[in-house]
Short mmCIF file of C-alpha atoms and ligand atoms in Angstrom, two decimals:
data_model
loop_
_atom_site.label_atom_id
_atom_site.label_comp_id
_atom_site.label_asym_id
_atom_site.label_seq_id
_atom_site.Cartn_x
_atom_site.Cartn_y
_atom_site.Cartn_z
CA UNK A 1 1.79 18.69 -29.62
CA UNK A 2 3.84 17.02 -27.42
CA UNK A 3 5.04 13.67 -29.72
CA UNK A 4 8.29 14.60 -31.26
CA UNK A 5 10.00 16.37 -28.14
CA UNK A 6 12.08 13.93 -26.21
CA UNK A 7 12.24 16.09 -22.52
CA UNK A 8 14.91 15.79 -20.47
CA UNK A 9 16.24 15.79 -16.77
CA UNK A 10 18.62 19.01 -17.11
CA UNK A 11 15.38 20.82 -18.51
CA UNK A 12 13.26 19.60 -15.83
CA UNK A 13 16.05 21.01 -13.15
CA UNK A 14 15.70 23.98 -15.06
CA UNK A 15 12.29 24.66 -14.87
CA UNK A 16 12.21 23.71 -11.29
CA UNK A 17 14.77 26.30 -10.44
CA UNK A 18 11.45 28.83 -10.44
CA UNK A 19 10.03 26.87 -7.72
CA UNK A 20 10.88 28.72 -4.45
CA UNK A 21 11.21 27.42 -0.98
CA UNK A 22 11.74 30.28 1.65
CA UNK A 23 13.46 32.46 -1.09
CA UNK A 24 15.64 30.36 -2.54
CA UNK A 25 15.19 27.42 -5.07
CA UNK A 26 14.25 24.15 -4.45
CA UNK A 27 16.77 23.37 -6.61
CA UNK A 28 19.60 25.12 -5.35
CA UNK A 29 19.08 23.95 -2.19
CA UNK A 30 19.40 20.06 -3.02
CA UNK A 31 15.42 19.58 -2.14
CA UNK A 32 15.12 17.80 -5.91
CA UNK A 33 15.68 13.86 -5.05
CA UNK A 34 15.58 10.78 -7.22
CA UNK A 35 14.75 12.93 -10.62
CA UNK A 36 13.99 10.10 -12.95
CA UNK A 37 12.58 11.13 -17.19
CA UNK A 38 11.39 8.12 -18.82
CA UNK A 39 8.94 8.36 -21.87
CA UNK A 40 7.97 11.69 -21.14
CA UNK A 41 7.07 10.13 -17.51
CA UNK A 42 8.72 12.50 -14.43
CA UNK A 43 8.83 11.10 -10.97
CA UNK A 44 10.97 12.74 -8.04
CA UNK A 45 10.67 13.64 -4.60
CA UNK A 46 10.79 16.92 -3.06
CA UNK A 47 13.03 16.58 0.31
CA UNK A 48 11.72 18.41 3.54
CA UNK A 49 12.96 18.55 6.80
CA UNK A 50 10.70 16.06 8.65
CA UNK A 51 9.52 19.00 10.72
CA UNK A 52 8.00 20.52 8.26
CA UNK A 53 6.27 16.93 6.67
CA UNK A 54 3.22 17.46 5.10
CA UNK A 55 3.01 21.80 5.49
CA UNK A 56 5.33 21.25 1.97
CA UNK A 57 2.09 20.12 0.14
CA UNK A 58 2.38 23.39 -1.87
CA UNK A 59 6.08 23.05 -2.86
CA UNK A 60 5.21 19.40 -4.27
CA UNK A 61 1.93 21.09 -5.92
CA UNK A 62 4.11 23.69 -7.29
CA UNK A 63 6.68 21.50 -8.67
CA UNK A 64 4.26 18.96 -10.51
CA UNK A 65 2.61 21.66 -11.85
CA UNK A 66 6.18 23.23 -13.23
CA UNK A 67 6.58 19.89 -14.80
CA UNK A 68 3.39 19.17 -16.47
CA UNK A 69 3.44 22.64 -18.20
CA UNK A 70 6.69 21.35 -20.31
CA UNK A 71 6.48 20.22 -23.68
CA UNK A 72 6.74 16.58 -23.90
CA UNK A 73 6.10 15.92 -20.38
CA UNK A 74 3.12 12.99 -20.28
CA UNK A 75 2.65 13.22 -16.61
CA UNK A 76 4.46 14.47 -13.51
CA UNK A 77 4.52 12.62 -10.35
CA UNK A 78 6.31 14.70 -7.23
CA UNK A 79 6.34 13.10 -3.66
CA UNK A 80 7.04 14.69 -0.34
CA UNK A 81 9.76 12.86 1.48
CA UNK A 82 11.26 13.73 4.69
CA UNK A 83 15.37 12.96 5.40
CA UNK A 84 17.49 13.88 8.69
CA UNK A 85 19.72 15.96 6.67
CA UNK A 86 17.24 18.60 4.86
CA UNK A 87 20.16 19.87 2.68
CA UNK A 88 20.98 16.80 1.93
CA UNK A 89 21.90 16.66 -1.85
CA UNK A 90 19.78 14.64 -4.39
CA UNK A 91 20.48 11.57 -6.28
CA UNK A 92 23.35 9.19 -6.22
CA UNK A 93 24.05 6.43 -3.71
CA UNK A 94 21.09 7.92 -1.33
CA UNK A 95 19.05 4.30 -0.77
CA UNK A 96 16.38 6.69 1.09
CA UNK A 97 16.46 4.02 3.81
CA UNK A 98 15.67 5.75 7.05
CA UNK A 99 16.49 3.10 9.89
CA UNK A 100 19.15 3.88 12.20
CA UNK A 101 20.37 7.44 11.67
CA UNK A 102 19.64 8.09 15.37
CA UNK A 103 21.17 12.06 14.96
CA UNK A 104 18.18 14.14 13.84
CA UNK A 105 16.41 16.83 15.35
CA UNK A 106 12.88 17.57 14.47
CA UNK A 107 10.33 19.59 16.48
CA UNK A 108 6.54 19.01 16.40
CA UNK A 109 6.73 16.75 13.58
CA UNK A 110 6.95 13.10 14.51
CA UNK A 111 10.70 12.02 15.15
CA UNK A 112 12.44 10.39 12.19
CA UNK A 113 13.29 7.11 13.86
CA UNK A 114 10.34 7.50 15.67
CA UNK A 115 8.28 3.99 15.69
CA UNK A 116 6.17 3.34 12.97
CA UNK A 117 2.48 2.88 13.95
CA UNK A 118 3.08 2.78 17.56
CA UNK A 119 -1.02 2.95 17.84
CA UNK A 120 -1.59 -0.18 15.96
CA UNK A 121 -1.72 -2.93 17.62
CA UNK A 122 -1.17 -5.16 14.58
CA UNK A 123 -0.50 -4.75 11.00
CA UNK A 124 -1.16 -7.73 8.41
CA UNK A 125 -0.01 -7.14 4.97
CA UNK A 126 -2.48 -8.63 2.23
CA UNK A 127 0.12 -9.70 -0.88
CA UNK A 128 0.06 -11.73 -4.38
CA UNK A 129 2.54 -12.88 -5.99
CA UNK A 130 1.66 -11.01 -9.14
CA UNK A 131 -1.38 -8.11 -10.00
CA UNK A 132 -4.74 -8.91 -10.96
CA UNK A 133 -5.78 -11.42 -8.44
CA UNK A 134 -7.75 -9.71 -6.38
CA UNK A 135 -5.61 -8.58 -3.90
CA UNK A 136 -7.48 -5.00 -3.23
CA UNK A 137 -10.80 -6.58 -3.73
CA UNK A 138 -9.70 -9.17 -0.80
CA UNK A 139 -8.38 -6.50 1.03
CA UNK A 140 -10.87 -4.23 1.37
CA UNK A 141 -13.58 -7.25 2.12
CA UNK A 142 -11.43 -8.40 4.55
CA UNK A 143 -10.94 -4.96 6.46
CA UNK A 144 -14.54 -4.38 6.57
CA UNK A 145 -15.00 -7.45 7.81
CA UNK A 146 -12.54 -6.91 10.85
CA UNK A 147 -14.48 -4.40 11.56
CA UNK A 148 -17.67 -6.22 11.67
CA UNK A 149 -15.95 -8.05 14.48
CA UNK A 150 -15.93 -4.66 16.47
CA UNK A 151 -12.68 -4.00 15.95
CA UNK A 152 -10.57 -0.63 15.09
CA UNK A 153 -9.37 -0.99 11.19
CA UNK A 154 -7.16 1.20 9.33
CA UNK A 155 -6.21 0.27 5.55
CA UNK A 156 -2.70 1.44 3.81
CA UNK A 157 -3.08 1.14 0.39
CA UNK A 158 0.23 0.68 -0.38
CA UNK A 159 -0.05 -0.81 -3.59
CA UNK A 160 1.97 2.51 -5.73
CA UNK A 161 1.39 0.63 -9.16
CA UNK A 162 -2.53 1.11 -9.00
CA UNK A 163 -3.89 2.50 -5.95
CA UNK A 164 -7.49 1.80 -5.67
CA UNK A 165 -8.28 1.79 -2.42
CA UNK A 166 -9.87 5.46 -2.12
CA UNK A 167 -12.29 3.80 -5.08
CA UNK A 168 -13.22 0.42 -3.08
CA UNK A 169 -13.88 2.20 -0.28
CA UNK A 170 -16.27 5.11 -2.44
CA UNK A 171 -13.56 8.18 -0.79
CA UNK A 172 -12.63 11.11 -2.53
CA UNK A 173 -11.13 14.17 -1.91
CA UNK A 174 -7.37 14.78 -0.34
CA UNK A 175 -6.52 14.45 2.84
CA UNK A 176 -6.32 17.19 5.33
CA UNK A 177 -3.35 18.83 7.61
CA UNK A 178 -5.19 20.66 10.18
CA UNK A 179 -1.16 21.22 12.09
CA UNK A 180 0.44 21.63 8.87
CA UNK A 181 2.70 18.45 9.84
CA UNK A 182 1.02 15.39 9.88
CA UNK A 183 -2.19 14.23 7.34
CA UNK A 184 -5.56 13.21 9.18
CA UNK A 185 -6.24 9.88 7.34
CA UNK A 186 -9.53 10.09 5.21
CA UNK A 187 -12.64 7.27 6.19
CA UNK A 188 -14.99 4.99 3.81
CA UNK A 189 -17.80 2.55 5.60
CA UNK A 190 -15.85 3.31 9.05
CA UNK A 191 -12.90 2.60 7.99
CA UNK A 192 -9.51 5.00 7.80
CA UNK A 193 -7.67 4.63 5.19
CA UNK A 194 -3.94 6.05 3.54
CA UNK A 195 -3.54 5.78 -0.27
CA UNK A 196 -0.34 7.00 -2.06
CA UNK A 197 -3.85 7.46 -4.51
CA UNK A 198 -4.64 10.41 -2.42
CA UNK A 199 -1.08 12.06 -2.92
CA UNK A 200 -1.14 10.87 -6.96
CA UNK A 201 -4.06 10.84 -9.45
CA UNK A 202 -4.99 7.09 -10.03
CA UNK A 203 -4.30 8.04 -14.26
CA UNK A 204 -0.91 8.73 -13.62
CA UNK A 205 1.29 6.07 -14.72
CA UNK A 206 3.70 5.73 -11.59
CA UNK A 207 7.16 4.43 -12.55
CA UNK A 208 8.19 4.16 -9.08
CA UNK A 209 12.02 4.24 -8.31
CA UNK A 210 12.55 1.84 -5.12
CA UNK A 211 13.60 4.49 -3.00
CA UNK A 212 10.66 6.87 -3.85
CA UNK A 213 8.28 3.88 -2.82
CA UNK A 214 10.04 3.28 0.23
CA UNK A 215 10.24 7.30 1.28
CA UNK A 216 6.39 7.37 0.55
CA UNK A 217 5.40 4.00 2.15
CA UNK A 218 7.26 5.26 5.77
CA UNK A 219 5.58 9.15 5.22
CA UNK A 220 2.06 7.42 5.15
CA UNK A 221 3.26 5.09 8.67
CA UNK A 222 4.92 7.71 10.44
CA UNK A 223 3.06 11.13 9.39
CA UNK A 224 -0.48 10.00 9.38
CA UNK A 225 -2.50 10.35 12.37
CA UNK A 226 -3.92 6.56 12.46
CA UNK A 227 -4.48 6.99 16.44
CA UNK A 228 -5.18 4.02 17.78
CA UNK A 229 -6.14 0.87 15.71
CA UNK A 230 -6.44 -3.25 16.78
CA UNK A 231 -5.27 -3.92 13.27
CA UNK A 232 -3.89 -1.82 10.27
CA UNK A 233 -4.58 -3.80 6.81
CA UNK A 234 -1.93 -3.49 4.13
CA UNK A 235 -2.48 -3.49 0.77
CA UNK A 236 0.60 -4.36 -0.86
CA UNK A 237 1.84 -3.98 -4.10
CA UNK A 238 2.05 -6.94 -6.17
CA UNK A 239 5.07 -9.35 -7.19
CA UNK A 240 7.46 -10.03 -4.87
CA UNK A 241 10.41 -7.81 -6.42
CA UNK A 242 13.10 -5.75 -4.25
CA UNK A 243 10.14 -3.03 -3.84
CA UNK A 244 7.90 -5.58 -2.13
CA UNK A 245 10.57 -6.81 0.03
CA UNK A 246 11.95 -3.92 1.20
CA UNK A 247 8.31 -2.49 1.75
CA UNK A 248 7.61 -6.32 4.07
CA UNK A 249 11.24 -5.14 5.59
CA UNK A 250 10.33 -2.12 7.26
CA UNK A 251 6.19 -1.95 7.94
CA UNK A 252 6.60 -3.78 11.59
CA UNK A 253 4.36 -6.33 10.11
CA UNK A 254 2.60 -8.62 12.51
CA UNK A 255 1.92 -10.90 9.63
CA UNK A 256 1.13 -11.66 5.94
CA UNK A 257 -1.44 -13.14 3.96
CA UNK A 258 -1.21 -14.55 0.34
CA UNK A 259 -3.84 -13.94 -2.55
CA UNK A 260 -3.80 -16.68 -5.21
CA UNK A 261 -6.15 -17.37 -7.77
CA UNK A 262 -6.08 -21.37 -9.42
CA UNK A 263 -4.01 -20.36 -12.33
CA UNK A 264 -1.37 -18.26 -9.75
CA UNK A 265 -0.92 -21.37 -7.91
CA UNK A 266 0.14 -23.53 -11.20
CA UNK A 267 2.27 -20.74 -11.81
CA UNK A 268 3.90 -20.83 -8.56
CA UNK A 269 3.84 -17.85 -8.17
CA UNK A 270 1.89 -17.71 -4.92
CA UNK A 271 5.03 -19.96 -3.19
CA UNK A 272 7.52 -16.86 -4.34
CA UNK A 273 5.40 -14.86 -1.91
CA UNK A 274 5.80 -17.04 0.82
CA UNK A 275 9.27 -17.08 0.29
CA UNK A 276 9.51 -13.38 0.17
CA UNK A 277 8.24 -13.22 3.63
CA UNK A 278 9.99 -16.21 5.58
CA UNK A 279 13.12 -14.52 4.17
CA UNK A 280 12.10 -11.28 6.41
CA UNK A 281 10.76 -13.14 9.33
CA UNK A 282 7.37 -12.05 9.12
CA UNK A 283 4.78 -15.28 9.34
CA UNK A 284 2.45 -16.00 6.47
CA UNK A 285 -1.29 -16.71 8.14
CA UNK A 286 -2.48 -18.18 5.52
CA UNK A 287 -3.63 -18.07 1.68
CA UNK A 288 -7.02 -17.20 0.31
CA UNK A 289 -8.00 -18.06 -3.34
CA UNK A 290 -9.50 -15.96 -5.18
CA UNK A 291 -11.87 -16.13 -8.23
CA UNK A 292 -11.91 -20.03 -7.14
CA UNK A 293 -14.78 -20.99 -9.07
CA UNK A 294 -17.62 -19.23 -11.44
CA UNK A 295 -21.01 -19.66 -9.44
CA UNK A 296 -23.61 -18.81 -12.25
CA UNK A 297 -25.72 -16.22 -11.39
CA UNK A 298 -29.06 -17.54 -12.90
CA UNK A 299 -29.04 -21.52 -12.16
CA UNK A 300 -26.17 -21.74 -9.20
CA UNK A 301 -23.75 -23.72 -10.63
CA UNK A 302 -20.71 -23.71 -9.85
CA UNK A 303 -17.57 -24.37 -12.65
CA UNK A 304 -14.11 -24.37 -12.07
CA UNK A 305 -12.54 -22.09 -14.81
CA UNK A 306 -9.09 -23.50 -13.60
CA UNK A 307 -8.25 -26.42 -11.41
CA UNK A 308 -10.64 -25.70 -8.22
CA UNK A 309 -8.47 -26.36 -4.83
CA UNK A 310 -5.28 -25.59 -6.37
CA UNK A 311 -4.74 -23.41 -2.76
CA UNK A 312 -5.53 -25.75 -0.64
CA UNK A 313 -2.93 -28.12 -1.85
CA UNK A 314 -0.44 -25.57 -2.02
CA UNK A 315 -1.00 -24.59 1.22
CA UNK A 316 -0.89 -28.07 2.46
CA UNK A 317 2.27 -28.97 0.55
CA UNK A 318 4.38 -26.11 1.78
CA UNK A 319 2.37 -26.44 5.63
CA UNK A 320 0.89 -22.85 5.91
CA UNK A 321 -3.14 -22.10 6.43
CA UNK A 322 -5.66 -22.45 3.54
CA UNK A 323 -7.73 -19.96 5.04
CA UNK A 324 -10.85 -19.67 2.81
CA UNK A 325 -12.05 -19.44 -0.92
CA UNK A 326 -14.25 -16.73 -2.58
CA UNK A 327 -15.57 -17.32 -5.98
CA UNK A 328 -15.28 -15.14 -8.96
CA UNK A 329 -18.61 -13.47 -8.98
CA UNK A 330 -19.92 -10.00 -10.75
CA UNK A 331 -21.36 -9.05 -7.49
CA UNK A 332 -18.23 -8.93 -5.90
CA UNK A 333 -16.51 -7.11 -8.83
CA UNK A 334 -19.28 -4.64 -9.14
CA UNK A 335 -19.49 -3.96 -5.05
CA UNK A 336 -15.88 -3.30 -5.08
CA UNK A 337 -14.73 -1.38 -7.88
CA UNK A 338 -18.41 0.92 -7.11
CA UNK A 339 -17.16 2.06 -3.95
CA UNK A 340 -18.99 -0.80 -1.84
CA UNK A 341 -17.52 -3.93 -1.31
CA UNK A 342 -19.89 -6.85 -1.01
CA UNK A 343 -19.09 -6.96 3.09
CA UNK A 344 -21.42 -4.12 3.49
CA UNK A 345 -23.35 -4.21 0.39
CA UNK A 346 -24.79 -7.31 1.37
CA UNK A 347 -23.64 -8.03 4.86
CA UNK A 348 -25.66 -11.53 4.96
CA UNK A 349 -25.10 -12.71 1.50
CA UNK A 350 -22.63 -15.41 0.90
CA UNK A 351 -20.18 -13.96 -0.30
CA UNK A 352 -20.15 -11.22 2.37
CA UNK A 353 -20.25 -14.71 4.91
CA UNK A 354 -17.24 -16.23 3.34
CA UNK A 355 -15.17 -13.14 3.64
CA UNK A 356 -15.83 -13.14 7.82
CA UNK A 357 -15.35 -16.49 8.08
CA UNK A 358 -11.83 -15.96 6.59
CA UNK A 359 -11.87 -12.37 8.93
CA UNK A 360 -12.77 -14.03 11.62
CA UNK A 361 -9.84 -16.71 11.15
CA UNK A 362 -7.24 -14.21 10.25
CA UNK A 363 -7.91 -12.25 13.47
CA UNK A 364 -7.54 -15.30 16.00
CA UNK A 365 -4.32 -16.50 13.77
CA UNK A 366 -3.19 -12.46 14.22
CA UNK A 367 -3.89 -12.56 17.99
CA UNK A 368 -1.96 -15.55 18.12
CA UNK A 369 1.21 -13.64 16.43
CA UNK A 370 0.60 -10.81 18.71
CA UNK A 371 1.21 -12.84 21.98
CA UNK A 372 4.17 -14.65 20.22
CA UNK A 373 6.18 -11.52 18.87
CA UNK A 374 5.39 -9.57 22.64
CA UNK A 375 6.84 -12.96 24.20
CA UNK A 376 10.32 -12.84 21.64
CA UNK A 377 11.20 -9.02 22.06
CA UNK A 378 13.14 -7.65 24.29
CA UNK A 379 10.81 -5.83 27.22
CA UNK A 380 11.43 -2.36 27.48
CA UNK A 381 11.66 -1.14 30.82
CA UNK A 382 10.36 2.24 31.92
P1 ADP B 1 -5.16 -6.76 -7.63
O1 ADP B 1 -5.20 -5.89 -6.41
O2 ADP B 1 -4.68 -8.13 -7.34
O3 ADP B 1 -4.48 -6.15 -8.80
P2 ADP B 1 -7.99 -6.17 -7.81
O4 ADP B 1 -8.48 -6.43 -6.43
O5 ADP B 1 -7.81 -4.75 -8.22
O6 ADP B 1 -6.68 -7.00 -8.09
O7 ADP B 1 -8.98 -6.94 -8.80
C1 ADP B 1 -8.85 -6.89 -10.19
C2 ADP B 1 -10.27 -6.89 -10.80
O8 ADP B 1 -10.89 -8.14 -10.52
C3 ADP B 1 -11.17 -5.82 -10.21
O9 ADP B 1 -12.00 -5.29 -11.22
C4 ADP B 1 -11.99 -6.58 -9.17
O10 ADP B 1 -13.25 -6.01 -8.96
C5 ADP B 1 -12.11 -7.94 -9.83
N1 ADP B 1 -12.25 -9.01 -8.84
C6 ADP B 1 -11.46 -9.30 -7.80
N2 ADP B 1 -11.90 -10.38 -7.12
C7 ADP B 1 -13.02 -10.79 -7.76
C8 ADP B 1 -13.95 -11.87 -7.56
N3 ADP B 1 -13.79 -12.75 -6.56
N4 ADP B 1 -14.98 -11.97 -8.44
C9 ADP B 1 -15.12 -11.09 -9.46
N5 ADP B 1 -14.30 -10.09 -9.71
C10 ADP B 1 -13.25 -9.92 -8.87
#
């Protein structure tokens, strides 16, 4: 049915043009940005003024709906973004970097260059240098167990290549806009949590432009009601690319921590993300590794698949924090991926233990970077 047909971006544009805003067509009135056709793929954004935010939800419905109904489209991926200049025109030499317009004029909806997260009192971004480490899985365990400690978590899945934090955390459903301008977050074992998974179904194969990543990564900071947290958790993509660092550019991250497994360490490619954040200035707490060892489930055992303490020397030869180990386990995988991480699962278990103990490290070390970032800025006098 749909093999032969090789779809492209004018007919895309075309079959936009029946998608109205106000009267007149998205199209026509420049709100198509970053169009991109690859393989029968689609990704774009929809622009809005930013005070109209998330109240465009049907528009971006509407338009990935348009797409998917054309021949040779696989899948459609459409994105509300918000931009100072709501006519502005699509495409070409717009980076979609926000900072420092300082000239726009929204009402209701949070300000453009508003801060990001003003209610969070930290933010610690949870980052590997490549996928499949574990780097959700750790995330997840290590939010819940923040909040063990009694404290206020939020978790931004942020990772656009496979979102699976609304699965870790057993939520489903889309997130609601009582105002019509900003999205409630959603909540899983007391936790709230943002997921660019809520906005795009977790089958869709996202080929992310950089731009597109970055408009989507500030709408889920700056129009989601977080309220008040003592630490938001971000689940980063993985790799340390442009995307990454632009993403560890502009969150206001408090600090980072570094997912390895034994055979990601050999590979160095745990020391690229350590790089990737020095370069930005934000400070690395520490490294966890991940599926460290194999602790059979019947007699105990434990085997090192790969070279066992690979981390710890890392962490040692480049002089940042070897914060904890957690070994690869089925109970961990099956928790997770089921909707209930092994923190809450089984609270008492060893595993669940291993993941405070780490928590409870990571939130003194994030304290600690608190008092040191409030003593380097500038104070702002009222
Ligand atoms: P990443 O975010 O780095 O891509 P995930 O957290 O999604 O990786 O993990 C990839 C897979 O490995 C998932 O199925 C997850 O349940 C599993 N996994 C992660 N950590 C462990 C572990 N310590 N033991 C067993 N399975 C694990």
């Amino acid at each position: 049915m749909t093999q032969a047909s090789q779809i492209s971006e004018d007919q895309v544009l075309k079959a936009l043009e029946g998608v109205m805003d106000g009267g007149k067509s998205i199209v026509s009135k420049g709100m198509v940005q970053g169009l991109q056709v690859q393989d029968g793929h689609v990704v774009m954004a929809v622009v809005v003024p930013p005070s109209v935010g998330a109240g465009a939800e049907p528009i971006r419905k509407e338009a990935e709906k348009v797409i998917h109904a054309l021949e040779g489209v696989l899948s459609a991926t459409v994105v509300l973004t918000a931009e100072s200049e709501p006519g502005g025109h699509a495409g070409g030499g717009n980076s979609g970097h926000d900072h420092g317009h300082g000239h726009n004029h929204s009402h209701g909806a949070p300000a453009e260059d508003a801060p990001l997260l003003p209610g969070a009192k930290s933010i610690i971004a949870v980052a590997s240098g490549k996928g499949g480490v574990g780097k959700s899985t750790t995330a997840v365990n290590l939010a819940l167990a923040l909040k063990d400690q009694g404290l206020k978590v939020g978790l931004l899945d942020a990772d656009v290549y496979g979102p699976s934090q609304p699965r870790m955390l057993g939520i489903s459903g889309e997130p609601q806009s009582p105002n019509g301008k900003t999205l409630d977050p959603m909540e899983g074992h007391g936790i709230k949590c943002m997921s660019i998974g809520f906005l795009v179904d977790e089958e869709t194969p996202v080929v992310w432009r950089g731009p597109m990543v970055q408009s989507a990564l500030i709408q889920m900071m700056r129009d989601v009601n977080w309220g008040t947290l003592d630490v938001l958790v971000v689940d980063m993509p993985p790799g340390t690319g442009d995307v990454q660092l632009t993403m560890a550019q502009q969150v206001p991250l408090t600090g980072a921590i570094i997912v390895s497994t034994p055979q990601d360490i050999a590979l160095l490619d745990a020391r690229k993300g350590l790089n990737m954040f020095r370069q930005v200035d934000v400070p690395v707490l520490g490294i966890i590794e991940n599926m460290s060892y194999f602790a059979c489930p019947h007699c105990g055992e434990h085997t090192n698949i790969f070279s066992h303490g690979g981390a710890k020397k890392e962490a040692e030869t480049v002089g940042m924090e070897f914060l904890g180990e957690i070994p690869l386990d089925i109970q961990i995988r099956e928790t997770s991926d089921g909707g209930n991480p092994v923190v809450v699962s089984d609270p008492d278990g060893a595993h669940a233990m291993a993941y405070k103990a780490i928590a409870k490290r990571v939130w003194e070390k994030t304290e600690d970077a608190i008092q040191a970032k409030a003593a380097s800025e500038p104070r702002i006098l009222q």
